[in-house]
mmCIF file of C-alpha atoms (C1' of nucleotides) in Angstrom:
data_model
loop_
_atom_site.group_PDB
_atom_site.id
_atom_site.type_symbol
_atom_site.label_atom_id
_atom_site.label_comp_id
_atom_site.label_asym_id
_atom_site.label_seq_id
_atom_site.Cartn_x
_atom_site.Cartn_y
_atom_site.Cartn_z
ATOM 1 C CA UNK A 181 84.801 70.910 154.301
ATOM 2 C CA UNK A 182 82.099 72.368 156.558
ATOM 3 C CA UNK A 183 79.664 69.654 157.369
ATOM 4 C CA UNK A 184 78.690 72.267 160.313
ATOM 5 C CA UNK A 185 76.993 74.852 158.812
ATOM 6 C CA UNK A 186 77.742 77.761 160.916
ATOM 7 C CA UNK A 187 77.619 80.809 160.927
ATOM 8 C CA UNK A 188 78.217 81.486 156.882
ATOM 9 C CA UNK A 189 76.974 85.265 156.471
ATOM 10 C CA UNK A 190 80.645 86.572 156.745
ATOM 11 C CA UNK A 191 78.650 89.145 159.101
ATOM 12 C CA UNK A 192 81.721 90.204 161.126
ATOM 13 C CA UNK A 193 81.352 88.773 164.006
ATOM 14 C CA UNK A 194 83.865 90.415 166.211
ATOM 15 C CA UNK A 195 86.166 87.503 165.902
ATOM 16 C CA UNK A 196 84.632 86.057 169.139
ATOM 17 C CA UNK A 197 85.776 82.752 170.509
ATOM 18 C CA UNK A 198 84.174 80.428 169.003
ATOM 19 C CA UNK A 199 85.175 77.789 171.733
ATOM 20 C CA UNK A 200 81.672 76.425 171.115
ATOM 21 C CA UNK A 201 79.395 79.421 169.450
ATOM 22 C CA UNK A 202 79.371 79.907 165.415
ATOM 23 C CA UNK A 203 82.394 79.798 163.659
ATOM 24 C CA UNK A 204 83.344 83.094 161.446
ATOM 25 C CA UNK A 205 84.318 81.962 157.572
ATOM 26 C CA UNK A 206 85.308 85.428 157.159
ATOM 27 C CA UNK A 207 85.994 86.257 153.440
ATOM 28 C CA UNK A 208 86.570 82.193 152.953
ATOM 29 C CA UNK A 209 82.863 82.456 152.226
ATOM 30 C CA UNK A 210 82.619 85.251 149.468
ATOM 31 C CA UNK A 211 85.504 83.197 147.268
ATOM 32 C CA UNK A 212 84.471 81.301 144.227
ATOM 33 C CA UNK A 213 87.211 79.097 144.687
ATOM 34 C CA UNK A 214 86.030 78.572 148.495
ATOM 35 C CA UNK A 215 82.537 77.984 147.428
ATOM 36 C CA UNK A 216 83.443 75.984 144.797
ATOM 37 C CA UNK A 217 85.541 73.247 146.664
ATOM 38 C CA UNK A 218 82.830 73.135 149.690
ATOM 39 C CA UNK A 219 79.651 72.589 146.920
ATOM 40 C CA UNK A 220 82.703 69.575 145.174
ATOM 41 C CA UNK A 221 82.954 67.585 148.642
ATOM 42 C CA UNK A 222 79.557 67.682 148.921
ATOM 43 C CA UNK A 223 77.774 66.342 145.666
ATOM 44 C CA UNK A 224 81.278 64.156 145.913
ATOM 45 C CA UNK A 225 80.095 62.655 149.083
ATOM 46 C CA UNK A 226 76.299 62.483 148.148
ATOM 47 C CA UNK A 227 77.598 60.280 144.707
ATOM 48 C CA UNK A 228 80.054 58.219 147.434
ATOM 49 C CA UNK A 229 77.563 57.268 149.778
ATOM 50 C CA UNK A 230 74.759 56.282 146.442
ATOM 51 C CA UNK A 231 77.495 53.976 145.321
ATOM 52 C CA UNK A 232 78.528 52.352 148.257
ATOM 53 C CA UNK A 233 75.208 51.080 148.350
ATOM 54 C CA UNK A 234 75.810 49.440 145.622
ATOM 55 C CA UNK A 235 78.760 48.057 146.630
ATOM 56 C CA UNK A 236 80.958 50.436 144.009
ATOM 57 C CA UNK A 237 83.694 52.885 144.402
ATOM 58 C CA UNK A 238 82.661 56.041 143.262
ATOM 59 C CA UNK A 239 85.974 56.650 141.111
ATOM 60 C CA UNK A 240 84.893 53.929 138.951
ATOM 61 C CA UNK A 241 81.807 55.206 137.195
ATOM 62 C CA UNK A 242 83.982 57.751 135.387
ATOM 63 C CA UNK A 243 86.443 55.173 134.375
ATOM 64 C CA UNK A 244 84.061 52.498 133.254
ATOM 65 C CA UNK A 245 82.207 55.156 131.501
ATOM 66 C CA UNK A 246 85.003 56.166 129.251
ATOM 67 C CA UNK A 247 85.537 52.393 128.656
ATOM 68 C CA UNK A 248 81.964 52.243 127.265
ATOM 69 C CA UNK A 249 82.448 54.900 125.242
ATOM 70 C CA UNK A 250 85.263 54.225 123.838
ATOM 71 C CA UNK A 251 85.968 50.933 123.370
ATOM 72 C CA UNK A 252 89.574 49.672 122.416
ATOM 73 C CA UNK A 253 91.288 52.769 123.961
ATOM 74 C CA UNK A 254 94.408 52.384 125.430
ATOM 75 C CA UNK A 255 95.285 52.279 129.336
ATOM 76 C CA UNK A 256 97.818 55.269 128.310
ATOM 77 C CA UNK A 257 94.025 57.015 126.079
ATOM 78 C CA UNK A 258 92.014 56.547 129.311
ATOM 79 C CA UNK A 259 94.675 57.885 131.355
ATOM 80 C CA UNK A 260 95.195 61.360 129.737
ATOM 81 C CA UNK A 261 91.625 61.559 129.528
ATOM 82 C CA UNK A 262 91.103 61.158 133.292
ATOM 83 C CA UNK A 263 94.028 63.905 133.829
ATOM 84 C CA UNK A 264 96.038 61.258 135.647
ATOM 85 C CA UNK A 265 99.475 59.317 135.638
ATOM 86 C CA UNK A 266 98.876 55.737 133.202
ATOM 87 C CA UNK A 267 101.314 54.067 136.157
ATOM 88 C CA UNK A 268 97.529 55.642 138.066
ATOM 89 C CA UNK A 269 95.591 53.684 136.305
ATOM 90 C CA UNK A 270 97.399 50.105 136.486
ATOM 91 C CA UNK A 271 95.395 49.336 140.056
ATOM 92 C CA UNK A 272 92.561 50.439 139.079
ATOM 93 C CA UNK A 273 92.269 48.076 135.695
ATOM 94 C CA UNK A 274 93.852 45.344 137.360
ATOM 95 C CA UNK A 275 90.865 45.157 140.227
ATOM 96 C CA UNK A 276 88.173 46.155 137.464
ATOM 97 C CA UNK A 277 89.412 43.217 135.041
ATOM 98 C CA UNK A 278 90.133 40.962 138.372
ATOM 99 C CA UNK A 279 86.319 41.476 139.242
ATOM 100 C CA UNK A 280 85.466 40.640 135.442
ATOM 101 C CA UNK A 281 83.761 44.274 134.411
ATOM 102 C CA UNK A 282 86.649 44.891 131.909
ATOM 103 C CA UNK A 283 88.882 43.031 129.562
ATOM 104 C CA UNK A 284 92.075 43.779 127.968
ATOM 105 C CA UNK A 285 93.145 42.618 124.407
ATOM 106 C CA UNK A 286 96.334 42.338 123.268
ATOM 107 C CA UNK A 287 96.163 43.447 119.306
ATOM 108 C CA UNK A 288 98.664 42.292 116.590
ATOM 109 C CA UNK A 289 98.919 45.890 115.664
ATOM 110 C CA UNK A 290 100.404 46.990 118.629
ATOM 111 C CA UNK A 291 101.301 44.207 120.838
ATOM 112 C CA UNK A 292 102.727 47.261 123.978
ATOM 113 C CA UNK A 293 98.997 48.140 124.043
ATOM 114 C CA UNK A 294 95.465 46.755 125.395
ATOM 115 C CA UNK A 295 92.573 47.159 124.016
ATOM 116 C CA UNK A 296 89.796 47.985 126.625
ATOM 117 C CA UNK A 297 86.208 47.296 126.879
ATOM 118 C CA UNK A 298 83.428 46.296 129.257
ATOM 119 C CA UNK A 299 82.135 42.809 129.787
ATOM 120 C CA UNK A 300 78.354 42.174 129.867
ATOM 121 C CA UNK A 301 79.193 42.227 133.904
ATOM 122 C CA UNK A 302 80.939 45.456 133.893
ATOM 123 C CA UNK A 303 78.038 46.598 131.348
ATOM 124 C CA UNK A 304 75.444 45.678 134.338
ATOM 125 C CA UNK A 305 77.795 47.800 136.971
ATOM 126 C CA UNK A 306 77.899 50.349 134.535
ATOM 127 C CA UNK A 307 74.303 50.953 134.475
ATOM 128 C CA UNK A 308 73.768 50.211 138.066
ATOM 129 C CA UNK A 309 76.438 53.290 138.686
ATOM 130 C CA UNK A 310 74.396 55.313 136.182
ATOM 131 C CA UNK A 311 71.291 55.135 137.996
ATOM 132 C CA UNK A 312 73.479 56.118 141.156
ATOM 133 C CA UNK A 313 74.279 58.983 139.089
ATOM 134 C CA UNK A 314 71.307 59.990 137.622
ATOM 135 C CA UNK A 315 69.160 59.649 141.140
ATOM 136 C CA UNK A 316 72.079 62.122 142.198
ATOM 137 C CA UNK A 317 71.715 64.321 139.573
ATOM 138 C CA UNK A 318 67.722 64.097 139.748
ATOM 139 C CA UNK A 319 68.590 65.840 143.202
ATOM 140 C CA UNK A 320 70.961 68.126 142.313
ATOM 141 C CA UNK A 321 68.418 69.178 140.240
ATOM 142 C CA UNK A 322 66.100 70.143 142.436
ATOM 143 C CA UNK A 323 68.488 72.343 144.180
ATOM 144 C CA UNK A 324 70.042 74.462 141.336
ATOM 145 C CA UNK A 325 66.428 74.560 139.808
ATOM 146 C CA UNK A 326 66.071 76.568 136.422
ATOM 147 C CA UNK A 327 69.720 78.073 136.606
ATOM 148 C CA UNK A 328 70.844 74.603 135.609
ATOM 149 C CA UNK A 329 72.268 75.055 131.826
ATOM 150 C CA UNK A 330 73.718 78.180 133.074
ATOM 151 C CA UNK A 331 75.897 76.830 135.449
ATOM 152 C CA UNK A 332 76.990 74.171 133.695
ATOM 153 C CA UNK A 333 78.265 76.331 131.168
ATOM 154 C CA UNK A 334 80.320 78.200 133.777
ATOM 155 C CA UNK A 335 81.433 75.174 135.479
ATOM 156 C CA UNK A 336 82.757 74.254 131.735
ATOM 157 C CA UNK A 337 84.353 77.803 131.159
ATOM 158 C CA UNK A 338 86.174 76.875 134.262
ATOM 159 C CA UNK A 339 87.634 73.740 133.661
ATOM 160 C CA UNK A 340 88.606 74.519 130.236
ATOM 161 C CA UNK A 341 90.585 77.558 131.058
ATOM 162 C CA UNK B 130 90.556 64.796 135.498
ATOM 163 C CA UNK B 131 91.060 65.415 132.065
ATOM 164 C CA UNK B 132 93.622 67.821 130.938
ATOM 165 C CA UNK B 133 93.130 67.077 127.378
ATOM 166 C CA UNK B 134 90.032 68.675 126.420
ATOM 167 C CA UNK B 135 89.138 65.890 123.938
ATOM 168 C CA UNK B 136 85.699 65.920 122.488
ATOM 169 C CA UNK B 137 83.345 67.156 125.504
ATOM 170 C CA UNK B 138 80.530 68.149 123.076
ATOM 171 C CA UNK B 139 78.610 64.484 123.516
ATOM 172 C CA UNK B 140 78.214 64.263 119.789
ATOM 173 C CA UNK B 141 77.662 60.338 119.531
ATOM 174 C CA UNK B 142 81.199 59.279 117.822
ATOM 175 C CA UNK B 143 80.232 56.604 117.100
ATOM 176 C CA UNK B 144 82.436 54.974 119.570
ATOM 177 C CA UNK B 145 85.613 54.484 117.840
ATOM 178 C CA UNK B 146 88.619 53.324 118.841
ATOM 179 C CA UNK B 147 90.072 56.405 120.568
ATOM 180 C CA UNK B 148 93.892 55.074 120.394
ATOM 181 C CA UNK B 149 94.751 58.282 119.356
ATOM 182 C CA UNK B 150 91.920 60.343 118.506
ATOM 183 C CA UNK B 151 89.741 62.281 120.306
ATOM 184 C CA UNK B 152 87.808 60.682 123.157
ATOM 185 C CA UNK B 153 84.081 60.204 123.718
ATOM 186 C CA UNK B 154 82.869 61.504 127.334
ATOM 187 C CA UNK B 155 79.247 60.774 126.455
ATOM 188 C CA UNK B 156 77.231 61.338 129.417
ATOM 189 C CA UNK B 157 79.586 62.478 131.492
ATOM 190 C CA UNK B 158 79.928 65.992 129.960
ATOM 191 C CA UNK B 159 76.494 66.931 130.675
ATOM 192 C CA UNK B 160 76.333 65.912 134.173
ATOM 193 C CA UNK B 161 76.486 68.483 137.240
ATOM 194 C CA UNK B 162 78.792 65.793 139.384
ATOM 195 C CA UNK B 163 81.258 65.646 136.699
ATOM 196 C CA UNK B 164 81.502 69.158 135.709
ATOM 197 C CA UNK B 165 82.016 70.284 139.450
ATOM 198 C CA UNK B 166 84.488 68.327 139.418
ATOM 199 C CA UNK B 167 86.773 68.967 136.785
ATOM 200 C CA UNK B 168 86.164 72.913 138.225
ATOM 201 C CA UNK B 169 87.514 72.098 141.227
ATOM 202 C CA UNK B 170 90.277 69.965 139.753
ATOM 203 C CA UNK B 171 91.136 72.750 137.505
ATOM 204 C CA UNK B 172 90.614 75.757 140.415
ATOM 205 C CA UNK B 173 92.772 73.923 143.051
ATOM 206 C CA UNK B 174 95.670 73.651 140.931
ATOM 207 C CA UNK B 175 95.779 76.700 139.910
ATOM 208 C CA UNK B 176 95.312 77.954 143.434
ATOM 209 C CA UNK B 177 98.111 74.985 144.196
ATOM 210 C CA UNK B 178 100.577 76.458 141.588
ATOM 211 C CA UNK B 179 99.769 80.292 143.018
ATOM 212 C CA UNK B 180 100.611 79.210 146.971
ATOM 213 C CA UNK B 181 103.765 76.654 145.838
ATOM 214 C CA UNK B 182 104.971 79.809 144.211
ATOM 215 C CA UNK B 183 105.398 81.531 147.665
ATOM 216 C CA UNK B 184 106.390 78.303 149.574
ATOM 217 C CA UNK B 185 103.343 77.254 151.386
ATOM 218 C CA UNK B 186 100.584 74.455 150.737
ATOM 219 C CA UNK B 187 97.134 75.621 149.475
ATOM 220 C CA UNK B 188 95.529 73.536 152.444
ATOM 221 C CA UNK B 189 96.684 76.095 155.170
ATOM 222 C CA UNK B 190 94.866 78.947 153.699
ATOM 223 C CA UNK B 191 91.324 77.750 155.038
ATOM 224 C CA UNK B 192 92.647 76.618 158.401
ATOM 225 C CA UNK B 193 94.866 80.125 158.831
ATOM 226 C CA UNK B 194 92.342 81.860 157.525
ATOM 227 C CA UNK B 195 89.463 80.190 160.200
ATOM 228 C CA UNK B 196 92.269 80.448 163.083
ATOM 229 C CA UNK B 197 92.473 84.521 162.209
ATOM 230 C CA UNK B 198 88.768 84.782 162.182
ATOM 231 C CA UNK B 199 88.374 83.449 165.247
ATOM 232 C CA UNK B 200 91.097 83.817 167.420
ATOM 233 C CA UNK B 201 90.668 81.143 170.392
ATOM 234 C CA UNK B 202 89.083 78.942 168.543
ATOM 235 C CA UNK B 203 89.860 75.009 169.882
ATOM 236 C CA UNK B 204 91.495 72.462 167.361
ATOM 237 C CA UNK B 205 87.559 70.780 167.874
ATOM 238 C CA UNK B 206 85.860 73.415 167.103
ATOM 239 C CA UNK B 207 88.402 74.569 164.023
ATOM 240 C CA UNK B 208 88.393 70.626 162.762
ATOM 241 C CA UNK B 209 84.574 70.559 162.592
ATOM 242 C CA UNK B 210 84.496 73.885 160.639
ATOM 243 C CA UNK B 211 86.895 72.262 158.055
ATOM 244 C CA UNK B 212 84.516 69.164 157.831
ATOM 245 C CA UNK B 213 87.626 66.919 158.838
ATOM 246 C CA UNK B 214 88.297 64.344 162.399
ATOM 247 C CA UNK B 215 90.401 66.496 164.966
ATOM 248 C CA UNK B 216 92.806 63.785 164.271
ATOM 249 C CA UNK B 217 93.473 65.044 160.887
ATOM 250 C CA UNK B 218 94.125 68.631 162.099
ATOM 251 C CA UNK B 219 97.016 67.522 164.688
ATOM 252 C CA UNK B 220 99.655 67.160 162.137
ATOM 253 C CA UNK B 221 98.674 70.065 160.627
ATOM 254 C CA UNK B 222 98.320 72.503 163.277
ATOM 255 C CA UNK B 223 102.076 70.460 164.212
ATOM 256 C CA UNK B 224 103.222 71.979 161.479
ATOM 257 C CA UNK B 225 101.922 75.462 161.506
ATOM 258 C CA UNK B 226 103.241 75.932 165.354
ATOM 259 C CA UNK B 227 106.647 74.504 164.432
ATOM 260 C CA UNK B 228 106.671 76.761 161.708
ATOM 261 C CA UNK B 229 105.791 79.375 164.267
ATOM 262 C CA UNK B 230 102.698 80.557 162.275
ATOM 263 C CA UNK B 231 100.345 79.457 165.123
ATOM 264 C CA UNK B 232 100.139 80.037 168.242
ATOM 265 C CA UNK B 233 99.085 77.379 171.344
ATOM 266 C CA UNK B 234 97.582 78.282 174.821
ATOM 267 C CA UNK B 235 96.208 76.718 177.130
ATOM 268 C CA UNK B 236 94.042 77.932 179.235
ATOM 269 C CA UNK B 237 92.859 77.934 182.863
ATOM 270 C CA UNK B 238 89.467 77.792 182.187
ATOM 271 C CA UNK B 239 89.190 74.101 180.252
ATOM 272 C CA UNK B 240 92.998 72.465 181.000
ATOM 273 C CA UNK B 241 92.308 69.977 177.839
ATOM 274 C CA UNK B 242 91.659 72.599 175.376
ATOM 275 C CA UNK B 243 94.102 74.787 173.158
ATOM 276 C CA UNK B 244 93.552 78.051 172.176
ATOM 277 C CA UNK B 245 94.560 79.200 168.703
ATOM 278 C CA UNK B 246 95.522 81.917 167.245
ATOM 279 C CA UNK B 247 98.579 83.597 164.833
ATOM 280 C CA UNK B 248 101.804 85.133 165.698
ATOM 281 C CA UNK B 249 102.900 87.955 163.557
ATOM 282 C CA UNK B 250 104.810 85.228 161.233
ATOM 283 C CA UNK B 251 101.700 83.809 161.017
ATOM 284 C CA UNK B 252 99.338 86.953 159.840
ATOM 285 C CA UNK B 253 101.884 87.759 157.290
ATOM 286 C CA UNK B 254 101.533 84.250 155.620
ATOM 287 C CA UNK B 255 98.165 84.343 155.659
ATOM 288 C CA UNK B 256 98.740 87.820 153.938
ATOM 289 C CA UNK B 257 100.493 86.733 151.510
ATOM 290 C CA UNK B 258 98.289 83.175 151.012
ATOM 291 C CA UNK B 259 95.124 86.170 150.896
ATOM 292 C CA UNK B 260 96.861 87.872 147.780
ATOM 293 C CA UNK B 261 97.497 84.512 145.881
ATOM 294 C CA UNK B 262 93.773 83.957 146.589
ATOM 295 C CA UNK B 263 92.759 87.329 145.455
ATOM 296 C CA UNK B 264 94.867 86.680 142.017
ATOM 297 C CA UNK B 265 92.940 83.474 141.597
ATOM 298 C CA UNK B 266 90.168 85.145 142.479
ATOM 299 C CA UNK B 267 90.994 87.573 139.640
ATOM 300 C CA UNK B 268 91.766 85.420 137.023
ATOM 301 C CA UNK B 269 87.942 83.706 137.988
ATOM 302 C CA UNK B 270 86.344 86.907 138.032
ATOM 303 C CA UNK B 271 87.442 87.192 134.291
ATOM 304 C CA UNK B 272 86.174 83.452 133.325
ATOM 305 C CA UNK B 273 83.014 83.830 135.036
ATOM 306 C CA UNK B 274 82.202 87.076 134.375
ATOM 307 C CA UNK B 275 78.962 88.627 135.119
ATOM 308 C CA UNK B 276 77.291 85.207 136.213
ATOM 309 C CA UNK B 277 79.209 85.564 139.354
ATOM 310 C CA UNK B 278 76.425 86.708 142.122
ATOM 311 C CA UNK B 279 74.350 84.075 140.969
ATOM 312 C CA UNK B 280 77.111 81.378 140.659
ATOM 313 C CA UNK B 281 78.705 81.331 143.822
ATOM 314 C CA UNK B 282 74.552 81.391 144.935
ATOM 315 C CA UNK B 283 74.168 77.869 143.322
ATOM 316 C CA UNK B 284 77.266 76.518 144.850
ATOM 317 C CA UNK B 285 76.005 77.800 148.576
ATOM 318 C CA UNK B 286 72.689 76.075 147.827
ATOM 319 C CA UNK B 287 74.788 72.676 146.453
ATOM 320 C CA UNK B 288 76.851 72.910 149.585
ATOM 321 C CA UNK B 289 73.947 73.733 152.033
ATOM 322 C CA UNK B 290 71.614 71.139 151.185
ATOM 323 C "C1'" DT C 294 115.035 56.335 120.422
ATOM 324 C "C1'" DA C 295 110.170 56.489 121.768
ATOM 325 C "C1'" DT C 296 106.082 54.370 123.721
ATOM 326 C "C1'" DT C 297 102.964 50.902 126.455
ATOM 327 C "C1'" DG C 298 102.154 49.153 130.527
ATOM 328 C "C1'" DT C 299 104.105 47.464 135.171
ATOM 329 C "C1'" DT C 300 106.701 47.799 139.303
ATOM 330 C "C1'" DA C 301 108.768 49.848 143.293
ATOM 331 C "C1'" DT C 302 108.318 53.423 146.082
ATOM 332 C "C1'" DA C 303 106.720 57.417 148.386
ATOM 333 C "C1'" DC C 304 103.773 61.282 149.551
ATOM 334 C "C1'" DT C 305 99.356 63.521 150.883
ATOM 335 C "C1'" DC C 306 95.198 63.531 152.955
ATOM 336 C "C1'" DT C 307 91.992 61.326 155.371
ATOM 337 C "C1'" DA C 308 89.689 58.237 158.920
ATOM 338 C "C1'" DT C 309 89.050 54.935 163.057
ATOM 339 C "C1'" DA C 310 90.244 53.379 167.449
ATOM 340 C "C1'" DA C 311 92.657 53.473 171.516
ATOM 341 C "C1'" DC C 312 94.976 56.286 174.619
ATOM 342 C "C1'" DT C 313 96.033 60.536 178.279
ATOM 343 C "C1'" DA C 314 94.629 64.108 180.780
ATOM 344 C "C1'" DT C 315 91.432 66.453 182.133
ATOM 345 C "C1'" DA C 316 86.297 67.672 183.075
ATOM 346 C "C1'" DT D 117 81.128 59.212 181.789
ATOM 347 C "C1'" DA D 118 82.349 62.623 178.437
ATOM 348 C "C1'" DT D 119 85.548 65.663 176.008
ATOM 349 C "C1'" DA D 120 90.242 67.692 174.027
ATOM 350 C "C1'" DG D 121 93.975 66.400 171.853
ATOM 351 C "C1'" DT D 122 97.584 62.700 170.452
ATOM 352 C "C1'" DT D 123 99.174 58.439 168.695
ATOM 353 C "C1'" DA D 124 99.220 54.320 165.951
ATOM 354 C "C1'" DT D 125 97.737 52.633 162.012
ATOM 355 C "C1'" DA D 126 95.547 52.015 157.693
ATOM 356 C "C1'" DG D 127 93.479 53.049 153.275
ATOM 357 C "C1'" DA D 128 92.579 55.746 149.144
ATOM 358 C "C1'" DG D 129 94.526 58.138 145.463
ATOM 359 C "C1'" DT D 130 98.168 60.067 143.341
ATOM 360 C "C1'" DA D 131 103.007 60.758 141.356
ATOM 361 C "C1'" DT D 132 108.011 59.820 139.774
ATOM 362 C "C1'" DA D 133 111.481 56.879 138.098
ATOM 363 C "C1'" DA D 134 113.200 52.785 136.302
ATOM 364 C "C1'" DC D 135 112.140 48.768 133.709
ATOM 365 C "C1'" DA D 136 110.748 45.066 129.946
ATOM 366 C "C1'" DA D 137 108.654 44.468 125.716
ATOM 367 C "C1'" DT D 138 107.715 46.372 121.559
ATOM 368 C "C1'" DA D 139 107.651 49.980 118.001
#
DNA sequence: TATTGTTATACTCTATAACTATA
DNA sequence: TATAGTTATAGAGTATAACAATA
């Protein structure tokens, strides 16, 4: 939303228009929730464009991390924790173990379930995504300056309620 | 992403199995990108749930809301404000004018362009849309508490920049 | 009966490119 | 030539329901 950057003072601006001038946000631009989904697309597309350059698809740092961090979960584990459908996930393993960054073992305890982990290739992609991530957050940085732990912590009140 | 609300502390587990158990997010939890967007996640479906309620889709709140701040305003112009291809806005704005919430003119001036704006039908759906907003906005207000100024600040910067 | 993972299918949102009608 | 809007089409990403294998 709002690559544009007009006008975003919510100054009223006697609902001109706007065939070509500044565009009036209105109250759209006092709303947390507004605000919120704008500042989202934005660090989203900054991380996008990082990892395309890379060759990666942004969606998979998260999953791969998880992997790393857990391996042995289950497809049906890494799918709750990603807040998504497991019948979600089933693409997104197959290209990941197709491209050789993950493998799935079958165990004799369970023999419905995989057990999944990262191969020393998906270990490289992994930490190729991670510098992606960190140069982003090294920027991201710089523009929330000192109020940093602060607004994590309400981004984290947030999400948990 | 992630419903659950496993272990988000990033106190090393030791990297267990996780078939069952809680699940390690490592990194991930401390990281700006990530946080924002489980916020989001969690914000837009609560916003989702709020506008379903009263029979409308939580998308048409921005572009009603533009079109009512700036009555006149071209699908160009209003597509550019929402960060999106005009393309993307036809089937929208399709729906919104056969739902008789919108209004089409052309005018005399430019033959090409539309001119948008609501009906009646369509200022009392954005009314009601506005007071499903203002409840989220409510139920925020309560999470985020006095860090609010200073929040929605950091977000402007994130989305500015 | 319940669960793991897959399949079939569909929906939403988005974009690109080519088109038309104007300008 | 350039712009406003539409169309055709495609690609992510997601979900639901039904299914086979296993528990």
């Amino acid at each position: 939303m709002m690559r544009k950057k007009a006008s975003r003072g919510g100054r009223k601006a006697k609902a001109g228009p706007a065939i070509n001038g500044a565009v009036e946000f209105g109250r759209l631009s006092r709303w947390v929730g507004f605000n919120l989904r704008l500042a989202q697309e934005a660090t989203f597309q900054a991380f996008s464009r990082l990892s395309r350059e890379i060759g990666e698809h942004p969606g998979r740092f998260a999953t791969l991390t998880l992997i790393a961090e857990n391996p042995g979960i289950s497809q049906t584990t890494l799918s709750n924790a990603s807040g998504r459908d497991k019948s979600s996930m089933t693409p997104v393993l197959e290209d990941l173990v197709r491209r050789g960054l993950v493998q799935r073992k079958k165990t004799d305890k369970d023999r419905r379930a995989y057990r999944l982990s990262l191969t020393p290739a998906g270990q490289r992609t992994l930490a190729k995504l991670t510098a992606c991530a960190q140069l982003h957050e090294d920027n991201l940085d710089r523009i929330i300056g000192r109020d940093r732990v602060r607004f994590i912590r309400v981004l984290k009140r947030i999400s948990g309620a």
